[in-house]
């Protein structure tokens, strides 16, 4: 197993620094007033996949691309940094389609060492893992969740999308 | 203000699709068994900045690059998809250095329309915005938080970094 990936970060950073040019002048607020929510999945490079570039958009990523799990970040994005559009992406072949919260809670509790059992059970039961079973339906529900959330600005334009890992294509759902 | 950025997503996607080649064969589990936590900041393209590529690492992003706000995703990353290394990045000129939770709560409450006031106050008070005032100290605290968290595997290698938006350079903190 290849651990210690961090041992190569500084070396891997050299070519980016060498071609950095004027990116140091980019402002904090996203140029396109856009926040994107998408999955942490390793196959996703949302900026490249949408033809965007550094400076254009806030990119929020977590397991599944959950907007529910992004409200803190979205509020900061809108109120402090001026974004007014939110695009929520889920993707095909997502890990979130493969389990349920009760299953994962059981797995975590079963793996606990005896002296950690109670602490782990409490921590596990406090987490909703936010899995889903129907991709398009989940995207629609996320968009609706954002649209009616009391802390999201009413004038926000919210769209929902699926990224297809098999082809690299994006498809609008809502 | 340029809203409607989503109107250009499909057009922006074309060149990525055209050069997609064999990326459709990539597996779900990250090839480097690595999960990266970093900020949603628009100037960050962590995969390019570390010389990584699609398929290498889970990328978790939120306001500030908070590991505290990433536990759900990190658990799924480790237990279902086999990652065993976590790298936490914060960055210079971060929006999280510019406010405090009480200030942002006041701002949100002040902007509420009369009939939404109570709903907004409750939603606002439920959120810790996780700002910080000392960059390196915040990185160290995040790494420590992850290392001792009961749901993070004990054998996980955890490192902490700062990305410099002025130069494109990464610097290890811990």
XYZ file of C-alpha atoms in Angstrom:
348
model
C 0.000 0.000 0.000
C 1.314 3.400 -0.989
C 1.109 5.513 2.147
C 3.301 8.544 2.772
C 1.865 10.302 -0.275
C 2.694 13.540 1.555
C 6.418 12.859 1.109
C 5.929 13.837 -2.550
C 3.804 16.971 -2.061
C 6.690 19.467 -2.144
C 8.234 17.873 -5.211
C 4.821 17.634 -6.875
C 4.239 21.331 -6.134
C 7.308 22.526 -8.092
C 5.799 22.580 -11.574
C 2.670 24.386 -10.342
C 4.839 27.062 -8.714
C 6.960 27.353 -11.862
C 3.880 28.092 -13.991
C 2.087 30.203 -11.347
C 2.508 33.553 -13.152
C -0.148 36.140 -12.123
C -2.460 33.853 -10.137
C -1.218 35.574 -6.978
C -3.325 38.597 -7.975
C -6.652 36.732 -7.864
C -9.227 38.202 -5.456
C -10.837 36.246 -2.596
C -14.460 36.524 -3.871
C -15.163 34.021 -6.665
C -15.234 35.813 -10.056
C -18.344 33.932 -11.206
C -20.223 34.450 -7.905
C -20.643 30.693 -7.944
C -20.423 27.965 -5.291
C -20.269 24.324 -6.397
C -21.072 21.402 -4.092
C -19.742 18.041 -5.262
C -18.406 14.706 -4.044
C -14.940 14.032 -2.591
C -14.599 11.167 -5.129
C -11.040 10.910 -6.448
C -12.197 10.843 -10.072
C -13.723 14.310 -9.838
C -11.844 17.438 -10.917
C -14.833 19.736 -11.164
C -12.926 22.835 -12.274
C -11.461 21.005 -15.282
C -14.709 19.155 -15.954
C -16.665 22.408 -16.304
C -13.966 24.366 -18.116
C -13.510 26.697 -15.124
C -10.244 28.057 -13.747
C -8.715 29.185 -10.452
C -10.583 32.176 -9.048
C -13.967 31.344 -10.594
C -15.896 29.435 -7.923
C -15.976 28.145 -4.384
C -15.675 24.363 -4.458
C -17.248 22.516 -1.546
C -16.660 18.758 -1.480
C -17.699 15.998 0.886
C -18.862 12.389 0.777
C -21.669 12.348 -1.796
C -21.727 16.055 -2.564
C -24.179 16.775 0.220
C -25.648 20.273 0.383
C -27.090 19.388 3.794
C -23.520 18.950 5.015
C -22.433 22.248 3.396
C -24.680 24.886 4.961
C -21.901 26.394 7.121
C -19.710 26.818 4.048
C -22.547 28.076 1.819
C -23.508 30.762 4.336
C -19.912 31.998 4.507
C -19.688 31.851 0.698
C -22.831 33.962 0.254
C -22.648 36.411 3.142
C -18.919 37.104 3.301
C -17.779 36.424 -0.256
C -20.722 37.365 -2.441
C -21.710 34.153 -4.262
C -25.309 34.088 -5.532
C -25.466 30.832 -7.476
C -25.171 27.251 -6.192
C -24.675 24.162 -8.369
C -25.036 20.777 -6.657
C -23.365 17.776 -8.310
C -23.717 14.083 -7.537
C -22.066 11.429 -9.742
C -22.527 7.920 -11.094
C -20.803 4.964 -9.358
C -20.788 6.899 -6.075
C -19.800 5.130 -2.860
C -22.868 6.687 -1.213
C -25.069 4.347 -3.270
C -23.476 1.250 -1.684
C -24.396 1.317 2.019
C -26.888 2.521 4.622
C -26.243 4.491 7.815
C -27.345 1.556 10.063
C -24.922 -0.778 8.211
C -21.989 1.607 8.566
C -22.782 2.257 12.227
C -22.732 -1.508 12.866
C -19.410 -1.873 11.035
C -17.827 0.919 13.078
C -19.099 -0.442 16.371
C -17.963 -3.975 15.509
C -14.428 -2.753 14.797
C -14.079 -0.902 18.111
C -11.543 -2.150 20.607
C -13.124 -3.159 23.908
C -11.982 -0.135 25.910
C -13.142 2.298 23.202
C -16.553 0.726 22.656
C -18.762 3.232 24.415
C -16.954 6.314 23.108
C -17.182 4.979 19.558
C -20.852 4.026 19.844
C -21.738 7.549 20.978
C -19.688 9.190 18.212
C -21.144 6.868 15.559
C -24.744 7.369 16.595
C -24.290 11.146 16.342
C -23.535 10.943 12.608
C -26.056 10.703 9.784
C -23.945 9.439 6.889
C -26.304 10.952 4.246
C -26.210 8.052 1.768
C -28.749 7.862 -1.077
C -30.200 5.150 -3.321
C -31.517 7.083 -6.338
C -29.083 9.491 -7.952
C -31.422 11.879 -9.759
C -33.912 11.897 -6.899
C -31.120 12.712 -4.445
C -29.965 15.655 -6.579
C -33.519 17.026 -6.727
C -33.901 16.684 -2.963
C -30.596 18.492 -2.339
C -31.611 21.368 -4.593
C -34.965 21.648 -2.836
C -33.231 21.541 0.566
C -30.999 24.454 -0.392
C -33.815 26.485 -1.954
C -35.960 26.474 1.169
C -33.175 26.679 3.760
C -33.716 29.748 5.964
C -30.039 30.801 5.809
C -29.668 30.608 2.019
C -30.472 33.890 0.264
C -33.842 33.760 -1.503
C -32.456 35.211 -4.752
C -29.939 32.348 -5.105
C -30.033 30.450 -8.383
C -29.743 26.723 -7.542
C -29.213 23.983 -10.125
C -28.650 20.214 -9.780
C -26.380 18.015 -11.909
C -24.977 14.527 -12.361
C -21.344 13.912 -13.377
C -20.837 10.675 -15.322
C -17.546 9.060 -14.292
C -17.689 6.677 -17.274
C -17.650 9.419 -19.908
C -16.607 12.660 -18.207
C -19.957 14.227 -19.153
C -22.133 16.460 -16.993
C -25.928 16.286 -17.209
C -28.383 18.759 -15.742
C -31.087 17.224 -13.524
C -32.909 20.302 -12.259
C -22.809 40.541 -11.706
C -22.227 37.378 -13.730
C -24.826 34.943 -12.464
C -26.093 32.009 -14.527
C -22.595 30.484 -14.646
C -24.364 27.119 -15.001
C -25.540 28.114 -18.497
C -21.948 27.497 -19.628
C -21.302 24.194 -17.826
C -22.241 21.928 -20.745
C -20.197 23.933 -23.229
C -17.299 24.123 -20.743
C -17.484 20.333 -20.321
C -16.872 19.553 -24.027
C -13.077 19.771 -24.047
C -12.789 17.628 -20.902
C -14.989 14.962 -22.502
C -12.977 15.142 -25.739
C -9.719 14.417 -23.860
C -11.257 11.930 -21.380
C -9.570 8.813 -22.858
C -9.221 5.965 -20.300
C -10.251 7.861 -17.161
C -13.532 5.910 -17.209
C -11.529 2.878 -15.995
C -10.420 4.478 -12.733
C -11.458 2.602 -9.559
C -13.525 4.128 -6.744
C -10.868 3.742 -3.999
C -8.200 6.470 -4.208
C -4.989 5.044 -5.685
C -2.776 6.812 -3.111
C -4.984 5.823 -0.140
C -5.031 9.536 0.630
C -7.728 11.968 1.787
C -7.030 15.707 1.566
C -8.994 18.309 3.533
C -8.696 21.857 2.203
C -10.590 25.137 1.831
C -13.364 25.884 -0.685
C -11.397 29.019 -1.705
C -11.667 29.656 -5.450
C -7.887 30.026 -5.827
C -7.240 26.455 -4.712
C -6.813 23.582 -7.169
C -5.213 21.138 -4.801
C -4.776 18.304 -7.304
C -2.761 20.542 -9.652
C -0.947 22.232 -6.766
C 0.402 18.902 -5.481
C 1.068 17.329 -8.863
C -1.675 14.738 -8.322
C -4.165 13.470 -10.883
C -7.709 12.111 -11.078
C -8.040 8.865 -9.137
C -5.300 9.623 -6.583
C -7.074 11.099 -3.551
C -10.347 12.002 -1.930
C -10.667 15.779 -1.846
C -12.804 17.205 0.951
C -13.350 20.964 0.820
C -15.270 23.383 3.012
C -14.938 26.894 4.404
C -11.452 27.009 5.942
C -10.478 23.394 5.293
C -11.954 22.216 8.564
C -11.270 18.642 9.601
C -13.847 19.051 12.369
C -16.455 19.616 9.660
C -15.202 16.584 7.675
C -15.528 13.647 10.064
C -18.525 12.121 8.260
C -16.589 12.178 4.984
C -13.321 10.967 6.534
C -15.035 7.970 8.145
C -16.579 6.966 4.806
C -13.215 7.536 3.097
C -11.386 5.268 5.545
C -13.905 2.538 6.288
C -15.537 2.084 2.883
C -12.816 3.215 0.487
C -9.558 2.322 2.183
C -7.721 5.623 2.710
C -5.095 5.573 5.469
C -3.481 9.002 5.188
C -5.011 12.439 5.807
C -3.438 15.772 4.809
C -5.077 18.932 6.183
C -4.454 22.191 4.308
C -5.272 25.756 5.324
C -4.134 28.727 3.226
C -2.956 32.330 3.470
C -5.432 35.195 2.899
C -8.289 32.926 4.003
C -11.741 34.399 4.573
C -11.894 32.480 7.863
C -9.273 34.868 9.285
C -11.603 37.886 8.798
C -14.588 37.365 11.114
C -15.859 35.699 14.284
C -18.892 33.459 14.775
C -20.695 36.050 16.974
C -20.168 38.729 14.285
C -21.500 36.536 11.493
C -24.468 35.435 13.611
C -25.348 39.109 14.211
C -25.052 39.890 10.515
C -27.363 37.022 9.582
C -29.937 37.934 12.199
C -29.861 41.619 11.185
C -30.562 40.713 7.563
C -33.592 38.532 8.375
C -36.977 39.695 7.187
C -39.440 40.225 10.031
C -41.489 37.062 9.469
C -38.388 34.874 9.207
C -36.615 36.276 12.263
C -37.143 33.454 14.710
C -36.466 30.667 12.207
C -33.236 32.349 11.161
C -32.068 33.020 14.706
C -32.497 29.341 15.592
C -30.701 28.152 12.445
C -27.860 30.631 12.967
C -27.290 29.770 16.611
C -27.004 26.080 15.681
C -23.917 26.733 13.532
C -20.321 27.102 14.709
C -18.636 28.813 11.790
C -15.164 27.430 12.724
C -13.148 30.567 11.956
C -9.535 30.903 13.136
C -7.096 33.712 13.845
C -3.654 32.040 13.652
C -3.022 29.985 10.532
C -0.252 27.631 11.691
C -1.859 27.150 15.094
C -5.169 26.281 13.439
C -3.488 23.670 11.242
C -1.816 22.083 14.265
C -5.112 21.981 16.157
C -6.905 20.364 13.217
C -4.239 17.665 12.926
C -4.459 16.971 16.640
C -8.268 16.843 16.445
C -8.102 14.210 13.712
C -5.395 12.155 15.436
C -7.372 11.693 18.646
C -10.853 11.412 17.132
C -12.420 8.090 18.192
C -13.699 7.306 14.668
C -10.413 7.936 12.835
C -8.279 4.809 12.516
C -5.294 4.877 14.882
C -2.804 3.888 12.166
C -3.693 6.940 10.040
C -0.806 9.171 9.020
C -1.938 12.789 9.487
C 0.008 15.828 8.258
C -0.796 19.570 8.264
C 0.066 22.137 5.590
C -0.335 25.742 4.495
C -0.938 26.694 0.850
C 0.401 30.139 -0.065
C -1.988 31.863 -2.474
C 0.621 34.527 -3.284
C 3.196 32.090 -4.669
C 1.437 28.766 -5.267
C 3.785 27.087 -2.772
C 2.857 24.506 -0.157
C 4.588 24.429 3.240
C 4.433 21.662 5.815
C 3.416 22.753 9.326
C 3.208 19.435 11.155
